[in-house]
Coordinates of C-alpha atoms in Angstrom, one line a residue:
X1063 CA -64.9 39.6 -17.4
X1064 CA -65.3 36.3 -15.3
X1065 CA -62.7 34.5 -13.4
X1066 CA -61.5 31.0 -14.7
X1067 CA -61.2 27.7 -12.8
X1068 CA -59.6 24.5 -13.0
X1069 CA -62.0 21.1 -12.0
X1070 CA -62.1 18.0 -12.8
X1071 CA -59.2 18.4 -15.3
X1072 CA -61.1 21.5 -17.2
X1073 CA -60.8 24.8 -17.6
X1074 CA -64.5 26.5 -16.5
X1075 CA -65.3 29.9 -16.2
X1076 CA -67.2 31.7 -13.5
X1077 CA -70.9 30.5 -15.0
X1078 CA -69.7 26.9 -15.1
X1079 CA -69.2 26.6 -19.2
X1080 CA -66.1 24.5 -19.7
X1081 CA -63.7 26.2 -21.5
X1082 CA -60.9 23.7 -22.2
X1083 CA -61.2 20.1 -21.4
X1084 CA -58.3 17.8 -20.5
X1085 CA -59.7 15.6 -23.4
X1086 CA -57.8 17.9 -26.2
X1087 CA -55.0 15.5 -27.7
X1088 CA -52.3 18.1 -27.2
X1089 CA -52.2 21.6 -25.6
X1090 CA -52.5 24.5 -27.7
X1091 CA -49.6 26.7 -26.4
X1092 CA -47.6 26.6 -29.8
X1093 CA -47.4 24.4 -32.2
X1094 CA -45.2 23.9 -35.7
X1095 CA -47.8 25.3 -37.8
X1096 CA -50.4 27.3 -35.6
X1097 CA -54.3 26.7 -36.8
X1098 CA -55.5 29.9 -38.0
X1099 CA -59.0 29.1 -36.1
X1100 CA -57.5 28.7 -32.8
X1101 CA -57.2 32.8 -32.5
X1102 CA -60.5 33.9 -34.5
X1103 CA -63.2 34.4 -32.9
X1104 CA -66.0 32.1 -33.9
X1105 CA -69.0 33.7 -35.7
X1106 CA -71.4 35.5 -33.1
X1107 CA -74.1 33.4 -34.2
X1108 CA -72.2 30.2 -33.3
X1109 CA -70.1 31.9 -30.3
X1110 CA -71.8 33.4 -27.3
X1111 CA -70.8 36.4 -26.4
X1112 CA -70.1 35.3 -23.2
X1113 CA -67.6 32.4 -24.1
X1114 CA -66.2 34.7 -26.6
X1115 CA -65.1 36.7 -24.1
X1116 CA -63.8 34.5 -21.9
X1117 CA -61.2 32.7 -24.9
X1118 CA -59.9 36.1 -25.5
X1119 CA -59.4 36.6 -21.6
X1120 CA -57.6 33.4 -21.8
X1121 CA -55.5 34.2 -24.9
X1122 CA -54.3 37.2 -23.5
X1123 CA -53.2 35.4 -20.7
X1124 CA -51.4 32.9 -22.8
X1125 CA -49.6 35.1 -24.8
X1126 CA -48.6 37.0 -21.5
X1127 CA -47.0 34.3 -20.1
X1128 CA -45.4 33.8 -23.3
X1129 CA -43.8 36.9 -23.7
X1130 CA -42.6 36.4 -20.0
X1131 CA -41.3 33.2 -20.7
X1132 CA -39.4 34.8 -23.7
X1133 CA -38.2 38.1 -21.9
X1134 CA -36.8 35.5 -19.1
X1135 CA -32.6 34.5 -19.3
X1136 CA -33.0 31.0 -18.2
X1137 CA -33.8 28.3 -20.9
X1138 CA -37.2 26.8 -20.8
X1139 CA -38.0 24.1 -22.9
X1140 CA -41.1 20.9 -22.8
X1141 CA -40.3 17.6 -24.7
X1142 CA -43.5 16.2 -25.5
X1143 CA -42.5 12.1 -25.6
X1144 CA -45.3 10.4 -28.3
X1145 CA -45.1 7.5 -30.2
X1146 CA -42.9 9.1 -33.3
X1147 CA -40.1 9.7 -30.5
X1148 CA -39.6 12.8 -27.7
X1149 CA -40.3 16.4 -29.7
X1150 CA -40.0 20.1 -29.0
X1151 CA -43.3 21.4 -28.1
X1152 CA -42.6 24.1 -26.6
X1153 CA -39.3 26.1 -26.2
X1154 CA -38.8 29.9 -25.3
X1155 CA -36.8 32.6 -27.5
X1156 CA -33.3 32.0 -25.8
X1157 CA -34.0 28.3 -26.1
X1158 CA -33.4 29.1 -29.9
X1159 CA -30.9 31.8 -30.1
X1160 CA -28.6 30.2 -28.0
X1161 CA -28.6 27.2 -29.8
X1162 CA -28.5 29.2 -33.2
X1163 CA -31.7 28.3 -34.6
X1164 CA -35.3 30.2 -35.2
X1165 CA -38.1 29.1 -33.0
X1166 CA -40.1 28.0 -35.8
X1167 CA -37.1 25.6 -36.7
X1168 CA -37.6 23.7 -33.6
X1169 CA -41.2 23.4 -32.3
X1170 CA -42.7 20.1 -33.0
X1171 CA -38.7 18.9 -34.5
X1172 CA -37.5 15.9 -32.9
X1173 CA -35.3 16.8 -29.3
X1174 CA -32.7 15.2 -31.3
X1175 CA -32.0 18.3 -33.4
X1176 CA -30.7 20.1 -30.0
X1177 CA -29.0 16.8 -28.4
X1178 CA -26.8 16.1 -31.0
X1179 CA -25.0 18.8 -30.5
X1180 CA -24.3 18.2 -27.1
X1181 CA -21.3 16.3 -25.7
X1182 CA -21.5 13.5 -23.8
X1183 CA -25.6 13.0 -24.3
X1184 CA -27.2 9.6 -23.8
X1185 CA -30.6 9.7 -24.5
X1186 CA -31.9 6.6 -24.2
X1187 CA -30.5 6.7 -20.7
X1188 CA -31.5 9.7 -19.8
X1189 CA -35.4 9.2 -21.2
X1190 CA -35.4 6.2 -18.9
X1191 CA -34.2 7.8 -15.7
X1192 CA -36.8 9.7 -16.2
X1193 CA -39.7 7.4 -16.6
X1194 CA -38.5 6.6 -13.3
X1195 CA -39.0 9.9 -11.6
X1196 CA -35.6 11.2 -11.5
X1197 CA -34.7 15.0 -12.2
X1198 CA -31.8 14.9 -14.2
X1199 CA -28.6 17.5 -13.9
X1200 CA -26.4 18.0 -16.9
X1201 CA -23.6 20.3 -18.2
X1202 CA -23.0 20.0 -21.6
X1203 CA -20.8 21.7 -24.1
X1204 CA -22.8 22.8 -26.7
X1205 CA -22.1 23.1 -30.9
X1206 CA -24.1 25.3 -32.8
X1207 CA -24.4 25.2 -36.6
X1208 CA -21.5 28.2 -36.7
X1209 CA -19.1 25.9 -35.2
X1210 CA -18.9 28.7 -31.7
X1211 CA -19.4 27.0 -28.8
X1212 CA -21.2 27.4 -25.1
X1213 CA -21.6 25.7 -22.3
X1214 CA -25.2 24.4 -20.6
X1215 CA -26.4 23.9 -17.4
X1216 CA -29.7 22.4 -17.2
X1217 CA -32.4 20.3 -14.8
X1218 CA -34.7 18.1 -16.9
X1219 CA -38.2 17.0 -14.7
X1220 CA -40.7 14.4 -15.9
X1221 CA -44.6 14.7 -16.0
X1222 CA -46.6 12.5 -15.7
X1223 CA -50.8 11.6 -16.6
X1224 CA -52.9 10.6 -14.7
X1225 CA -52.3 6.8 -15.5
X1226 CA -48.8 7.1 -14.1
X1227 CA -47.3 7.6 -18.1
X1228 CA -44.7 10.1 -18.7
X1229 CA -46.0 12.5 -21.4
X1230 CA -43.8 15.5 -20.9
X1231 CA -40.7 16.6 -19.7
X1232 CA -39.5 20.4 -18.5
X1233 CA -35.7 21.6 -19.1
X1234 CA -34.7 24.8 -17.3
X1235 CA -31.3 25.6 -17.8
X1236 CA -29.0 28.5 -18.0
X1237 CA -25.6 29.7 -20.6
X1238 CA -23.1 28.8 -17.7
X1239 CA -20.0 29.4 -19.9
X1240 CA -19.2 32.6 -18.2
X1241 CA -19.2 30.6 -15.0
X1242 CA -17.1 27.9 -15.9
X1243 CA -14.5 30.7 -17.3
X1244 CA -14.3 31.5 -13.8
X1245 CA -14.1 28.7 -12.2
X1246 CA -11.0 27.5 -14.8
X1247 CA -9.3 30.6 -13.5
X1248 CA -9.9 29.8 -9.9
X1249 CA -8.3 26.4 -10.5
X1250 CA -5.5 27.8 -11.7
X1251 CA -4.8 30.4 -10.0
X1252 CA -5.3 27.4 -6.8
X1253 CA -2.4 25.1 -9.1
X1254 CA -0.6 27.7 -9.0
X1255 CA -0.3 28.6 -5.7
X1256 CA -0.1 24.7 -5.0
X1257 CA 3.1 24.6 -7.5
X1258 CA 4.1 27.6 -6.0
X1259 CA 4.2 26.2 -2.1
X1260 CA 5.4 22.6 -3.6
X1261 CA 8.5 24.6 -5.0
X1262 CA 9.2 26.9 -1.7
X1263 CA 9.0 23.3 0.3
X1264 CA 11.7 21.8 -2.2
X1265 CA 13.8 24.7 -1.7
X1266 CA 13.6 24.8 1.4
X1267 CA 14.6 21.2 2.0
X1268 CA 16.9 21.9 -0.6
X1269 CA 18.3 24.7 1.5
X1270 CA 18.3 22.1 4.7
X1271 CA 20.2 19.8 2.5
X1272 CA 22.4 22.0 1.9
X1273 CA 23.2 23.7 5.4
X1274 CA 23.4 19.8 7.1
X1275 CA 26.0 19.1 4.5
X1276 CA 27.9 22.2 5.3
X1277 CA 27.6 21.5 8.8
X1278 CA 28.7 17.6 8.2
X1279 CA 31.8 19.1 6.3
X1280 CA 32.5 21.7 9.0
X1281 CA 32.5 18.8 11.4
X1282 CA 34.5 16.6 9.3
X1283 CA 37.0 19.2 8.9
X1284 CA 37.4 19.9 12.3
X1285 CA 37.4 16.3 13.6
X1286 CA 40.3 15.1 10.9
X1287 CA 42.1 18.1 11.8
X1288 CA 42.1 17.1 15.6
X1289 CA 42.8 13.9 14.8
X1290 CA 45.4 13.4 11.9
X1291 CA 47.9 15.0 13.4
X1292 CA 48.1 13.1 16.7
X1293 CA 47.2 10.2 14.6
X1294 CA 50.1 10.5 12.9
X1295 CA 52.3 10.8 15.7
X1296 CA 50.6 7.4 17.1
X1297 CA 51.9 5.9 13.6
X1298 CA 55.4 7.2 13.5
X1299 CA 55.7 6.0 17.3
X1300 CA 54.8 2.6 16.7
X1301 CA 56.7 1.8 13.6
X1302 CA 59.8 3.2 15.6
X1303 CA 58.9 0.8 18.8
X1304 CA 58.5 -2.0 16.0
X1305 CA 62.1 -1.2 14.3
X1306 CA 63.4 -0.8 17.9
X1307 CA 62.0 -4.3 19.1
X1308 CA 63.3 -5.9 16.4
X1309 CA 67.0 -4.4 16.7
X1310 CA 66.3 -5.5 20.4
X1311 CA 65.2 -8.8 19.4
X1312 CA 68.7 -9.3 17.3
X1313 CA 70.6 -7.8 20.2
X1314 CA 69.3 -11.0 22.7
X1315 CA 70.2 -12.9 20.2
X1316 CA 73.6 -12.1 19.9
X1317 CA 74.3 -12.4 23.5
X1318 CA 72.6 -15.3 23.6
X1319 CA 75.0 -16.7 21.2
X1320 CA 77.9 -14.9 22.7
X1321 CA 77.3 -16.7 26.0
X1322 CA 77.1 -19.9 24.3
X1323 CA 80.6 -19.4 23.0
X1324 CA 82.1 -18.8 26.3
X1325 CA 84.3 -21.8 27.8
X1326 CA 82.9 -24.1 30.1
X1327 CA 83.7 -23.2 33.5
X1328 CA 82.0 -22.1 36.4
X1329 CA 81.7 -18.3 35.3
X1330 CA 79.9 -19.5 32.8
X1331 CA 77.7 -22.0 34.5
X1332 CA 77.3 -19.1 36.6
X1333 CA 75.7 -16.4 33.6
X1334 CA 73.6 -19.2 32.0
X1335 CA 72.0 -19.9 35.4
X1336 CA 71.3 -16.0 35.8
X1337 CA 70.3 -15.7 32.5
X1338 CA 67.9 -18.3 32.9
X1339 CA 66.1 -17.1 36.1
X1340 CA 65.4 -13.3 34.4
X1341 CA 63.9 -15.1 31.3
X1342 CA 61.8 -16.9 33.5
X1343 CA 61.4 -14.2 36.0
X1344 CA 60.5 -11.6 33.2
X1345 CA 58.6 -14.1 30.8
X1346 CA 60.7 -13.3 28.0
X1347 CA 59.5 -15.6 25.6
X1348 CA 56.1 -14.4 25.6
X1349 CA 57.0 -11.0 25.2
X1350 CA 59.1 -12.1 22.3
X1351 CA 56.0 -13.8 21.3
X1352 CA 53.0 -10.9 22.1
X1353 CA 55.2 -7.9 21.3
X1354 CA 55.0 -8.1 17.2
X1355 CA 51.6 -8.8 17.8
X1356 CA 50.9 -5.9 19.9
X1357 CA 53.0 -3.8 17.5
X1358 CA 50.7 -4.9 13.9
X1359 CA 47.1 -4.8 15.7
X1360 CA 48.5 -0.9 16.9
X1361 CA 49.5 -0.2 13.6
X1362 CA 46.0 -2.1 12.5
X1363 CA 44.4 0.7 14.2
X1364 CA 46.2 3.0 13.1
X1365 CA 45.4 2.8 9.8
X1366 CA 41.7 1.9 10.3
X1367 CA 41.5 5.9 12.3
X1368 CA 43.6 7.1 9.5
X1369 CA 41.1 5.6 6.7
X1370 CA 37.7 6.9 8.7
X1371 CA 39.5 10.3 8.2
X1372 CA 40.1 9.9 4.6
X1373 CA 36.7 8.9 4.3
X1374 CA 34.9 11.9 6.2
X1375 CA 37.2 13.7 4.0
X1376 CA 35.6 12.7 1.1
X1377 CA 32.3 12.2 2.3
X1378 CA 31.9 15.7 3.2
X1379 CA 34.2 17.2 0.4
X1380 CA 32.0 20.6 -0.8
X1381 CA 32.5 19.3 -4.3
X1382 CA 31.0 21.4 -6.8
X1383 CA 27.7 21.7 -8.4
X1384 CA 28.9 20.1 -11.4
X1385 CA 28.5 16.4 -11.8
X1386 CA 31.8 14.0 -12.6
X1387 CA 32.6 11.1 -13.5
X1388 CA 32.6 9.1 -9.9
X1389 CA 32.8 5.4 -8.9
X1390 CA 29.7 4.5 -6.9
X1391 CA 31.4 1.1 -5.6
X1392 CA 33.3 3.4 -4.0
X1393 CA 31.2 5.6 -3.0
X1394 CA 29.4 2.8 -1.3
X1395 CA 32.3 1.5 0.8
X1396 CA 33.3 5.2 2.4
X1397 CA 29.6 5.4 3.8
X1398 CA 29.4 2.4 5.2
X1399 CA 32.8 2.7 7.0
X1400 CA 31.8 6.8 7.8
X1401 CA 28.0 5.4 8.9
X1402 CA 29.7 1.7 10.2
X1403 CA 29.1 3.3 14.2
X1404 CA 25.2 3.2 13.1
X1405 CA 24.9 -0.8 12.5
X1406 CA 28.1 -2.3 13.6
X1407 CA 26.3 -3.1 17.0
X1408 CA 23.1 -4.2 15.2
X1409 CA 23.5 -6.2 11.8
X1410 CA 25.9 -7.4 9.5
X1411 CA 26.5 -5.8 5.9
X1412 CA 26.7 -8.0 2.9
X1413 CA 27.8 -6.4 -0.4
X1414 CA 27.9 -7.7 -3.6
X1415 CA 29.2 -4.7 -5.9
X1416 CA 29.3 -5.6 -9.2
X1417 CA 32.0 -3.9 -11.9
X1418 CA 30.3 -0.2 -12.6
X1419 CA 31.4 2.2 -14.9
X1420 CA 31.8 5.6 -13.9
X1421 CA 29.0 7.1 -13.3
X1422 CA 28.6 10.9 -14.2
X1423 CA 27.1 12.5 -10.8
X1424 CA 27.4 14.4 -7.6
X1425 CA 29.2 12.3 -5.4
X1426 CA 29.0 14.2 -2.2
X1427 CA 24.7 14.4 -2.6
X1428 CA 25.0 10.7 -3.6
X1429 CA 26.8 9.8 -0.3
X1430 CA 23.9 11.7 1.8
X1431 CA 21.8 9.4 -0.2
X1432 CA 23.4 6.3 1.0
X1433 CA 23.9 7.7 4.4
X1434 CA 20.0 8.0 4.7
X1435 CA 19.2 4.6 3.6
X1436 CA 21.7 3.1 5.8
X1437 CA 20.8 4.9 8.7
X1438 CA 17.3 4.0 8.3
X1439 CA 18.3 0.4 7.3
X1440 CA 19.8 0.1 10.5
X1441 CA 16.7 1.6 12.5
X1442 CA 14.4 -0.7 11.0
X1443 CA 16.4 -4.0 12.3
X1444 CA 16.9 -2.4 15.5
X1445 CA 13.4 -1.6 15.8
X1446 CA 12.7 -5.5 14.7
X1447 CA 14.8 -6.2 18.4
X1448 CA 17.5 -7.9 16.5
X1449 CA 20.5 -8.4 16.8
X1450 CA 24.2 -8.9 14.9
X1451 CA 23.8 -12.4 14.4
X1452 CA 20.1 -12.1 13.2
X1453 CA 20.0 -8.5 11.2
X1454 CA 21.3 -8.3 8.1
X1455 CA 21.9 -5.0 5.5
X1456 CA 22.2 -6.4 1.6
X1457 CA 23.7 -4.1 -0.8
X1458 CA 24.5 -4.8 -4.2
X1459 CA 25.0 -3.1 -7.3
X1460 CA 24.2 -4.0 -11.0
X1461 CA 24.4 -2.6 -14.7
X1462 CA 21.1 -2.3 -16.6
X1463 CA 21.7 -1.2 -20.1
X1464 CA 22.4 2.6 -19.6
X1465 CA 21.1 2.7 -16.0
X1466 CA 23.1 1.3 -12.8
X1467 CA 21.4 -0.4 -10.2
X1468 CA 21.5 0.2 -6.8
X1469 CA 19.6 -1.9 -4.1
X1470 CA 20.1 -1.6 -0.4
X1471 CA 17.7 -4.1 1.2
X1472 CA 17.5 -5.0 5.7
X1473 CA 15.1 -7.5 7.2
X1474 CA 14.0 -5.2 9.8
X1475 CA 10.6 -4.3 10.9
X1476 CA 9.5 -2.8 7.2
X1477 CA 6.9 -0.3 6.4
X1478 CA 3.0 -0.5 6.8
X1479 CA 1.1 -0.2 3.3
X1480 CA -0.6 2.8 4.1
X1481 CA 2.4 4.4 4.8
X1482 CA 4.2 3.7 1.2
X1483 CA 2.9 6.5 -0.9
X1484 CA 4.1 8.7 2.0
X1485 CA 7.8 7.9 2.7
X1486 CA 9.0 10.9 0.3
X1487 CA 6.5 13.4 1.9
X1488 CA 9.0 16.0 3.8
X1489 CA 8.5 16.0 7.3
X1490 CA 6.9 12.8 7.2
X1491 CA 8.1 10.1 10.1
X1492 CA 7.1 7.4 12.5
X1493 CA 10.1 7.8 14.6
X1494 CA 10.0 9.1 18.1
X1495 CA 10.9 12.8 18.2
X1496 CA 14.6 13.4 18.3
X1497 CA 15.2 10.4 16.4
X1498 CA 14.3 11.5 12.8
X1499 CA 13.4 14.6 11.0
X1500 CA 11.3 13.3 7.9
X1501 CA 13.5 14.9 5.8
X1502 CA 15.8 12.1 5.2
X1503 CA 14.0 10.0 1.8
X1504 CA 12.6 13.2 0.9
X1505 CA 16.1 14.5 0.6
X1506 CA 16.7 11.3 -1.3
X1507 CA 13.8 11.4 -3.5
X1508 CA 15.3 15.4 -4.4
X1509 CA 18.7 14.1 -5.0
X1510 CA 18.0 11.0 -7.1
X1511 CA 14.7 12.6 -9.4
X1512 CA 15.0 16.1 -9.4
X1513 CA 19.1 16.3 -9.6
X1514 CA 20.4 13.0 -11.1
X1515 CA 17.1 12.2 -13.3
X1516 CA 17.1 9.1 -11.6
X1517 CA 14.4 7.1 -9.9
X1518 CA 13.8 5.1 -6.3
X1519 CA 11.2 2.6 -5.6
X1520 CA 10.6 1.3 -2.1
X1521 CA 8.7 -2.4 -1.9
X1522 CA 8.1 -3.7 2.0
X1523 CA 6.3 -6.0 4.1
X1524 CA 5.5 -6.5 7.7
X1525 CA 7.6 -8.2 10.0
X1526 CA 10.0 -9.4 7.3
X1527 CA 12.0 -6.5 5.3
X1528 CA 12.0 -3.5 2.9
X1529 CA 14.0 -2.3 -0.4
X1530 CA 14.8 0.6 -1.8
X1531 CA 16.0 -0.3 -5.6
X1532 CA 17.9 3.2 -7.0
X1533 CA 18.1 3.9 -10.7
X1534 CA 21.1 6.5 -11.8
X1535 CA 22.0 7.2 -15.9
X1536 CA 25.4 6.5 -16.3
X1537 CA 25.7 9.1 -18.7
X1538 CA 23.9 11.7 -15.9
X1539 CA 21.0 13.8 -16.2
X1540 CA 21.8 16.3 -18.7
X1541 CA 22.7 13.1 -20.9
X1542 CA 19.0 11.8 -20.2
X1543 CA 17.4 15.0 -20.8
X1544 CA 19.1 15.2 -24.3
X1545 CA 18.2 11.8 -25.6

């Protein structure tokens, strides 16, 4: 048997007779309904022996690339694209069985009968992509008549004549359900892990919350216990020196008048004169004058120390997990005086606290909450080089339906846009080290979502401010979770 070659765009065997020309309208690999003649042998008078042989040669070889092509896993499939629309003109066996169908049921059927049931097919699009030399890549989820399911991975590349016009394309593709299976388990087995270290960092700041809170009230403790009692003393002295100045006071008086009643004679000319030169001598009207006052700004103080110690008290106050009824107003006014060593020296605070029901809440994770803003309200302006007279801390409260409003706004040095979607990250700060932890608004992000069902927005700009705006149910979180 003679070898076969390919010239010219003809098949030829190894005497030169052309076997196949590349004039035949369409090849002959299968078609819908297979012509009878194309496999008998012609009549030996009409068919040289020679030429006879070489068609079976070539037969054989077309049916043994057939069978490879249908033994093979991957899909193979060539769209012939003619004037009635793109066709199957070719497909292999897994072709059809994946798709449910006989291979009789799809060779020389329109493509459409395989891309409708794919999801997500164009194609119009797709046909013109390739008329410009593109391979396409799809995965598509595919239907079959049953209703199952699968899904397909495939590559689609165009052919083209010899005049440049696309007359065939070739689709290999594979069942890549089995794949995708995995990879959906890989995902979430990776969510999970991500959920999993998400949780362990909010417990963990959780847990820092919780151990600077204890160590806040440990402090507290031990700083109003060193100081009310001596405190107290301080009060109970000055209150006595007041009562006693005034009985003093009274006393003068009374001599005063005494010595006015006296008769006129020398002895008394004598005691007025003296009288006169130790009330000179020992400026006794001023001190009449300065003493009270001395006495009220002591006592002043007094009560200022004792009211910072009331309100450390309650700042740190290891109240229980439960949440209470609590007045926030309040709430407000113990911070700033607990946090007023942070911004006295820096800005002024201006308030406007509007009438608040009670809101139901932790009070003692609230007041961290405040603290933090404050704080950082404070660094901002003082990072902004101002000073009392030109930094300013607004806080204000307001009553939105069932919500109350909490806004603590400072004209500082605000917060770079690119640095917005971060502020609640934990560990995430632009202060210098030993300044700030990071942990501070994501703390407060914890406390107002996660604990109160709450919410906090942050809007800033460059050079002239930012605001936090907080959002607390009145009614607390267990009340939003049930409605």
């Amino acid at each position: 048997m003679g070898d076969c070659t390919i010239g010219g765009g003809c098949l030829k065997n190894d005497r030169g007779r052309t076997i196949i020309s590349n004039k035949m309208p369409e090849p002959t690999i299968r078609t819908a309904e297979p012509d009878p003649a194309d496999h008998e042998p012609m009549p030996p008078a009409e068919e040289p022996a020679a030429l006879r042989a070489d068609n079976a040669a070539l037969r054989g070889r077309l049916a043994l690339n057939e069978q490879a092509l249908d033994v093979m896993p991957t899909h193979f499939l060539i769209t012939s694209y003619g004037p009635s629309g793109p066709t199957i003109a070719y497909c292999n066996k897994v072709v059809a069985e994946h798709h449910g169908f006989c291979r009789e049921e799809l060779l020389g059927k329109s493509i459409k009968v395989l891309a409708q049931a794919m999801e997500s097919n164009n194609a119009a699009l797709n046909a013109e992509e390739l008329r410009a030399g593109k391979t396409l890549h799809h995965e598509n989820e595919v239907t079959r008549p049953d209703g199952s399911k699968f899904w397909l991975g495939r590559s689609v590349r165009p052919l083209f004549d010899g005049s440049g016009t696309m007359t065939h394309s070739v689709s290999l593709g594979a069942d890549i359900t089995a794949k995708r299976e995995e990879m959906r388990k890989k995902q979430e087995l990776q969510d999970k892990l991500v959920a999993e270290m998400k949780e362990r960092e909010r417990m963990a700041t959780e847990l820092q919350l919780a151990q600077k809170l204890e160590s806040v009230g440990r402090l507290a403790a031990g700083v109003a216990h060193e100081i009310n009692t001596p405190i107290q003393y301080v009060g109970d002295g000055v209150h006595f020196l007041r009562s006693a100045y005034e009985d003093i006071n009274q006393l003068l008086d009374g001599w005063r008048d005494a010595m006015e009643a006296l008769p006129d004679d020398t002895v008394r000319d004598r005691l007025r004169l003296q009288v006169a030169e130790l009330t000179v001598k020992f400026d006794i009207e001023f001190l009449r004058a300065e003493i009270p006052k001395a006495l009220e700004r002591t006592l002043d103080g007094v009560e200022r120390v004792t009211n910072i110690v009331k309100a450390m008290k309650e700042f740190a106050h290891p109240d229980a997990n439960e949440q209470s009824p609590c007045d926030l107003n309040h709430a407000l006014k113990t911070t700033l005086l607990v946090a007023s060593n942070e911004y006295r020296y820096i800005a002024r605070v201006h308030t406007d606290l509007a009438e608040l029901p009670d809101v139901v809440c932790n009070v003692g994770e609230l007041n961290q909450v405040f603290l933090n803003l404050i704080v950082n309200a404070a660094h901002a302006i003082q990072d902004a080089q101002k000073d009392p007279s030109t930094g300013e801390i607004k806080i204000s409260t307001a009553v939105a339906e069932d919500t109350v409003v909490i806004r603590i706004s400072d004209n500082g040095c605000g917060i770079p846009p690119e640095n917005l979607a971060k502020v609640y990250d934990p560990f995430f700060t632009t202060k210098e080290v030993g300044r700030g932890t990071g942990q501070g608004l994501a703390i407060t992000h914890s406390i107002l979502v996660d604990k109160h069902g709450g919410d906090i927005s942050v809007s800033s700009q460059m050079g002239v401010g930012t605001e936090f705006t907080l959002r607390l149910p009145i009614g607390g979180r267990i009340a939003t979770a049930s409605a």
